[in-house]
Amino acid sequence: AQTVTQSQPEMSVQEAETVTLSCTYDTSESDYYLFWYKQPPSRQMILVIRQEAYKQQNATENRFSVNFQKAAKSFSLKISDSQLGDAAMYFCAYRVYNFNKFYFGSGTKLNVKP
Amino acid sequence: GAVVSQHPSRVICKSGTSVKIECRSLDFQATTMFWYRQFPKQSLMLMATSNEGSKATYEQGVEKDKFLINHASLTLSTLTVTSAHPEDSSFYICSASADFATNEKLFFGSGTQLSVL
């Protein structure tokens, strides 16, 4: 069974500081994608970053980067220089290559303190 | 990025009535569309997957006769909540993918808040 676990229901970070959100997943597949999605109060889901499992290099998108540990099945998101606009729910998601189903974690609510 | 339009954003209806939610891909052809349900402060629960021109595939526990999904064209999928009841009140989100074999990204609509009185 495919499962995605986010063990931190809620986290807080000071503006301009760095925060790391955790995600682990369970799979027997070797080819898959991992994603972090952001859901702000508007509830619009926004893709933050994605990682292909076959790539060893960690993905980065400006202030967002991931720490992908394939053997440990861990996929954490690091947000540097946190901004007030980063406050949102963050969902970790997984998808098997060439299979049309996404699995989402339970989400982590990120609060950014001014 | 690709745009998925979902309408209406909010709907209030009486118990026993049916409600239709539309999901359109505006600048790409969506071969696959997904419908999710999200309860307050919870994750997205996949309800069904629809491919253009074929019947939707429903997840276990989702009543296909209550949640009718139609994917009649490559740019439009609809979810009809039939004979809605208060327990159907929820936030419904659609998402779409252009070519699932090669495009791993999923684009989301802005969601529909359904309130059944």
CSV table of C-alpha atoms in Angstrom, one decimal:
chain,number,residue,atom,x,y,z
A,1,ALA,CA,0.0,0.0,0.0
A,2,GLN,CA,1.1,3.5,-0.8
A,3,THR,CA,1.0,5.9,2.2
A,4,VAL,CA,2.4,9.3,2.8
A,5,THR,CA,2.9,10.5,6.4
A,6,GLN,CA,3.4,14.0,7.6
A,7,SER,CA,4.1,13.8,11.3
A,8,GLN,CA,3.9,17.5,12.0
A,9,PRO,CA,0.3,18.8,12.1
A,10,GLU,CA,1.4,22.4,12.7
A,11,MET,CA,4.7,24.3,12.7
A,12,SER,CA,5.7,27.9,13.3
A,13,VAL,CA,8.6,29.9,12.0
A,14,GLN,CA,9.8,33.4,12.5
A,15,GLU,CA,9.9,35.6,9.4
A,16,ALA,CA,13.2,35.4,7.6
A,17,GLU,CA,14.1,32.1,9.4
A,18,THR,CA,14.4,28.6,7.9
A,19,VAL,CA,11.9,25.8,8.6
A,20,THR,CA,11.9,22.2,7.5
A,21,LEU,CA,8.7,20.2,7.0
A,22,SER,CA,8.9,16.4,7.2
A,23,CYS,CA,7.4,13.7,5.0
A,24,THR,CA,7.9,10.0,4.8
A,25,TYR,CA,6.3,7.6,2.4
A,26,ASP,CA,5.9,3.9,2.0
A,27,THR,CA,6.2,2.2,-1.4
A,28,SER,CA,7.6,-0.8,-3.1
A,29,GLU,CA,8.0,1.0,-6.4
A,30,SER,CA,11.3,2.2,-7.7
A,31,ASP,CA,10.1,4.9,-10.2
A,32,TYR,CA,7.9,7.6,-8.8
A,33,TYR,CA,7.5,11.3,-8.2
A,34,LEU,CA,7.3,13.3,-5.0
A,35,PHE,CA,5.7,16.7,-4.6
A,36,TRP,CA,5.1,19.4,-2.2
A,37,TYR,CA,1.9,21.4,-2.6
A,38,LYS,CA,0.9,24.5,-0.8
A,39,GLN,CA,-2.7,25.4,0.1
A,40,PRO,CA,-3.1,29.0,1.3
A,41,PRO,CA,-6.3,30.3,2.9
A,42,SER,CA,-7.8,30.7,-0.6
A,43,ARG,CA,-7.6,26.9,-0.7
A,44,GLN,CA,-6.1,26.9,-4.2
A,45,MET,CA,-3.6,24.1,-4.4
A,46,ILE,CA,-0.2,25.3,-5.7
A,47,LEU,CA,2.7,23.2,-6.7
A,48,VAL,CA,5.8,24.2,-4.8
A,49,ILE,CA,8.4,21.6,-5.9
A,50,ARG,CA,8.7,18.2,-7.3
A,51,GLN,CA,11.3,15.5,-7.3
A,52,GLU,CA,11.9,12.5,-9.6
A,53,ALA,CA,12.9,9.4,-7.6
A,54,TYR,CA,15.6,8.4,-10.1
A,55,LYS,CA,17.4,11.7,-9.6
A,56,GLN,CA,19.9,11.8,-6.7
A,57,GLN,CA,20.2,15.5,-6.8
A,58,ASN,CA,17.8,17.3,-4.5
A,59,ALA,CA,15.3,19.7,-6.3
A,60,THR,CA,15.4,23.4,-5.5
A,61,GLU,CA,13.1,26.2,-6.5
A,62,ASN,CA,14.3,29.6,-5.2
A,63,ARG,CA,13.8,29.6,-1.4
A,64,PHE,CA,12.4,26.0,-1.5
A,65,SER,CA,14.5,22.9,-1.5
A,66,VAL,CA,14.0,19.3,-0.6
A,67,ASN,CA,16.1,16.7,1.1
A,68,PHE,CA,15.3,13.5,-0.7
A,69,GLN,CA,16.5,10.3,1.0
A,70,LYS,CA,15.3,7.4,-1.2
A,71,ALA,CA,16.6,4.6,1.0
A,72,ALA,CA,14.9,6.1,4.0
A,73,LYS,CA,11.8,7.1,2.0
A,74,SER,CA,12.0,10.6,3.3
A,75,PHE,CA,11.2,13.8,1.5
A,76,SER,CA,11.5,16.9,3.6
A,77,LEU,CA,10.9,20.5,2.5
A,78,LYS,CA,13.1,23.3,3.5
A,79,ILE,CA,11.9,26.9,3.3
A,80,SER,CA,14.6,29.5,3.6
A,81,ASP,CA,14.1,33.1,4.4
A,82,SER,CA,10.4,32.5,5.3
A,83,GLN,CA,8.0,35.1,4.3
A,84,LEU,CA,4.5,35.9,5.6
A,85,GLY,CA,3.1,34.7,2.3
A,86,ASP,CA,4.5,31.2,3.0
A,87,ALA,CA,1.9,30.7,5.7
A,88,ALA,CA,-0.4,27.9,4.4
A,89,MET,CA,-1.1,24.2,4.6
A,90,TYR,CA,1.6,22.1,3.0
A,91,PHE,CA,0.9,18.7,1.5
A,92,CYS,CA,3.4,16.1,0.6
A,93,ALA,CA,2.3,13.9,-2.3
A,94,TYR,CA,3.5,10.8,-4.1
A,95,ARG,CA,2.7,9.4,-7.5
A,96,VAL,CA,4.0,6.2,-9.1
A,97,TYR,CA,5.5,6.8,-12.5
A,98,ASN,CA,3.0,6.2,-15.3
A,99,PHE,CA,0.2,5.5,-12.9
A,100,ASN,CA,-2.6,8.0,-12.6
A,101,LYS,CA,-3.1,8.3,-8.9
A,102,PHE,CA,-1.7,10.8,-6.4
A,103,TYR,CA,-1.4,10.1,-2.7
A,104,PHE,CA,-1.4,13.0,-0.3
A,105,GLY,CA,-0.2,13.3,3.3
A,106,SER,CA,-2.4,14.7,6.0
A,107,GLY,CA,-0.8,18.2,5.7
A,108,THR,CA,1.3,20.5,7.9
A,109,LYS,CA,0.0,23.9,8.8
A,110,LEU,CA,2.8,26.4,8.6
A,111,ASN,CA,2.5,29.7,10.6
A,112,VAL,CA,4.9,32.5,9.9
A,113,LYS,CA,5.4,35.0,12.7
A,114,PRO,CA,6.3,38.6,11.8
B,1,GLY,CA,1.5,27.1,-15.7
B,2,ALA,CA,-1.7,25.4,-16.9
B,3,VAL,CA,-5.0,26.8,-15.6
B,4,VAL,CA,-7.9,24.7,-14.3
B,5,SER,CA,-11.2,26.6,-13.8
B,6,GLN,CA,-13.7,25.2,-11.3
B,7,HIS,CA,-17.2,26.6,-11.0
B,8,PRO,CA,-19.1,27.5,-8.9
B,9,SER,CA,-16.7,28.4,-6.0
B,10,ARG,CA,-19.5,28.2,-3.5
B,11,VAL,CA,-23.0,26.7,-3.6
B,12,ILE,CA,-25.7,26.4,-1.0
B,13,CYS,CA,-28.6,24.1,-1.7
B,14,LYS,CA,-31.5,22.4,0.0
B,15,SER,CA,-31.4,18.8,1.0
B,16,GLY,CA,-32.7,16.5,-1.7
B,17,THR,CA,-31.6,18.7,-4.6
B,18,SER,CA,-28.8,18.0,-7.1
B,19,VAL,CA,-25.7,20.2,-7.6
B,20,LYS,CA,-23.4,20.2,-10.6
B,21,ILE,CA,-19.8,21.3,-10.4
B,22,GLU,CA,-17.8,22.1,-13.5
B,23,CYS,CA,-14.1,21.7,-14.0
B,24,ARG,CA,-12.5,23.1,-17.1
B,25,SER,CA,-8.9,23.0,-18.4
B,26,LEU,CA,-8.5,26.4,-20.0
B,27,ASP,CA,-5.2,26.1,-21.9
B,28,PHE,CA,-4.6,22.4,-22.3
B,29,GLN,CA,-6.4,19.2,-23.1
B,30,ALA,CA,-6.9,17.2,-19.9
B,31,THR,CA,-6.9,13.5,-20.7
B,32,THR,CA,-7.4,12.7,-17.1
B,33,MET,CA,-9.3,14.5,-14.4
B,34,PHE,CA,-9.5,13.8,-10.7
B,35,TRP,CA,-12.1,14.8,-8.1
B,36,TYR,CA,-11.1,15.2,-4.5
B,37,ARG,CA,-13.1,15.9,-1.4
B,38,GLN,CA,-11.5,17.8,1.5
B,39,PHE,CA,-13.0,18.0,5.0
B,40,PRO,CA,-12.0,21.0,7.2
B,41,LYS,CA,-8.3,20.8,8.3
B,42,GLN,CA,-7.9,17.4,6.6
B,43,SER,CA,-6.1,16.1,3.5
B,44,LEU,CA,-7.5,15.6,0.0
B,45,MET,CA,-9.4,12.4,-0.4
B,46,LEU,CA,-9.5,11.1,-3.9
B,47,MET,CA,-13.1,10.3,-5.0
B,48,ALA,CA,-12.7,9.3,-8.6
B,49,THR,CA,-10.6,9.4,-11.7
B,50,SER,CA,-12.1,10.2,-15.0
B,51,ASN,CA,-10.7,9.8,-18.5
B,52,GLU,CA,-12.2,11.5,-21.5
B,53,GLY,CA,-14.8,9.4,-23.2
B,54,SER,CA,-14.9,6.6,-20.6
B,55,LYS,CA,-16.6,5.9,-17.3
B,56,ALA,CA,-15.0,7.2,-14.2
B,57,THR,CA,-13.2,5.0,-11.8
B,58,TYR,CA,-14.4,5.5,-8.2
B,59,GLU,CA,-12.4,4.9,-5.1
B,60,GLN,CA,-13.6,2.4,-2.6
B,61,GLY,CA,-16.4,3.8,-0.4
B,62,VAL,CA,-17.5,6.5,-2.9
B,63,GLU,CA,-21.1,6.0,-4.1
B,64,LYS,CA,-21.0,6.3,-7.9
B,65,ASP,CA,-24.8,6.8,-8.0
B,66,LYS,CA,-24.5,9.8,-5.7
B,67,PHE,CA,-21.5,11.4,-7.2
B,68,LEU,CA,-22.0,11.3,-11.0
B,69,ILE,CA,-18.9,12.2,-13.0
B,70,ASN,CA,-18.9,13.0,-16.7
B,71,HIS,CA,-15.8,13.7,-18.7
B,72,ALA,CA,-17.4,14.4,-22.1
B,73,SER,CA,-14.6,16.4,-23.6
B,74,LEU,CA,-10.9,16.9,-23.2
B,75,THR,CA,-11.5,20.2,-21.5
B,76,LEU,CA,-14.5,19.6,-19.3
B,77,SER,CA,-15.4,17.3,-16.5
B,78,THR,CA,-18.5,17.6,-14.2
B,79,LEU,CA,-19.3,16.2,-10.8
B,80,THR,CA,-23.0,16.1,-9.9
B,81,VAL,CA,-23.9,15.5,-6.3
B,82,THR,CA,-27.4,13.9,-6.6
B,83,SER,CA,-30.0,14.2,-3.9
B,84,ALA,CA,-27.6,16.1,-1.7
B,85,HIS,CA,-27.8,15.7,2.1
B,86,PRO,CA,-26.1,17.7,4.8
B,87,GLU,CA,-23.4,15.0,5.2
B,88,ASP,CA,-22.3,15.8,1.6
B,89,SER,CA,-21.3,19.3,2.7
B,90,SER,CA,-17.7,19.6,2.0
B,91,PHE,CA,-15.0,21.2,-0.2
B,92,TYR,CA,-14.7,19.6,-3.6
B,93,ILE,CA,-11.5,20.1,-5.7
B,94,CYS,CA,-10.9,19.0,-9.3
B,95,SER,CA,-7.5,18.5,-10.8
B,96,ALA,CA,-6.3,17.7,-14.3
B,97,SER,CA,-3.3,16.4,-16.1
B,98,ALA,CA,-2.5,16.9,-19.8
B,99,ASP,CA,-0.7,13.7,-20.5
B,100,PHE,CA,-0.3,11.5,-17.6
B,101,ALA,CA,2.3,9.3,-19.1
B,102,THR,CA,4.7,12.1,-19.7
B,103,ASN,CA,3.4,15.0,-17.6
B,104,GLU,CA,3.6,14.2,-14.0
B,105,LYS,CA,2.2,17.5,-12.8
B,106,LEU,CA,-1.3,17.9,-11.5
B,107,PHE,CA,-3.1,21.2,-11.9
B,108,PHE,CA,-5.9,22.1,-9.5
B,109,GLY,CA,-9.1,24.0,-9.7
B,110,SER,CA,-9.8,26.6,-7.0
B,111,GLY,CA,-12.4,24.3,-5.3
B,112,THR,CA,-16.1,24.4,-4.6
B,113,GLN,CA,-17.5,24.7,-1.1
B,114,LEU,CA,-20.8,22.9,-1.0
B,115,SER,CA,-23.2,23.5,1.9
B,116,VAL,CA,-26.4,21.4,2.1
B,117,LEU,CA,-29.1,22.8,4.3
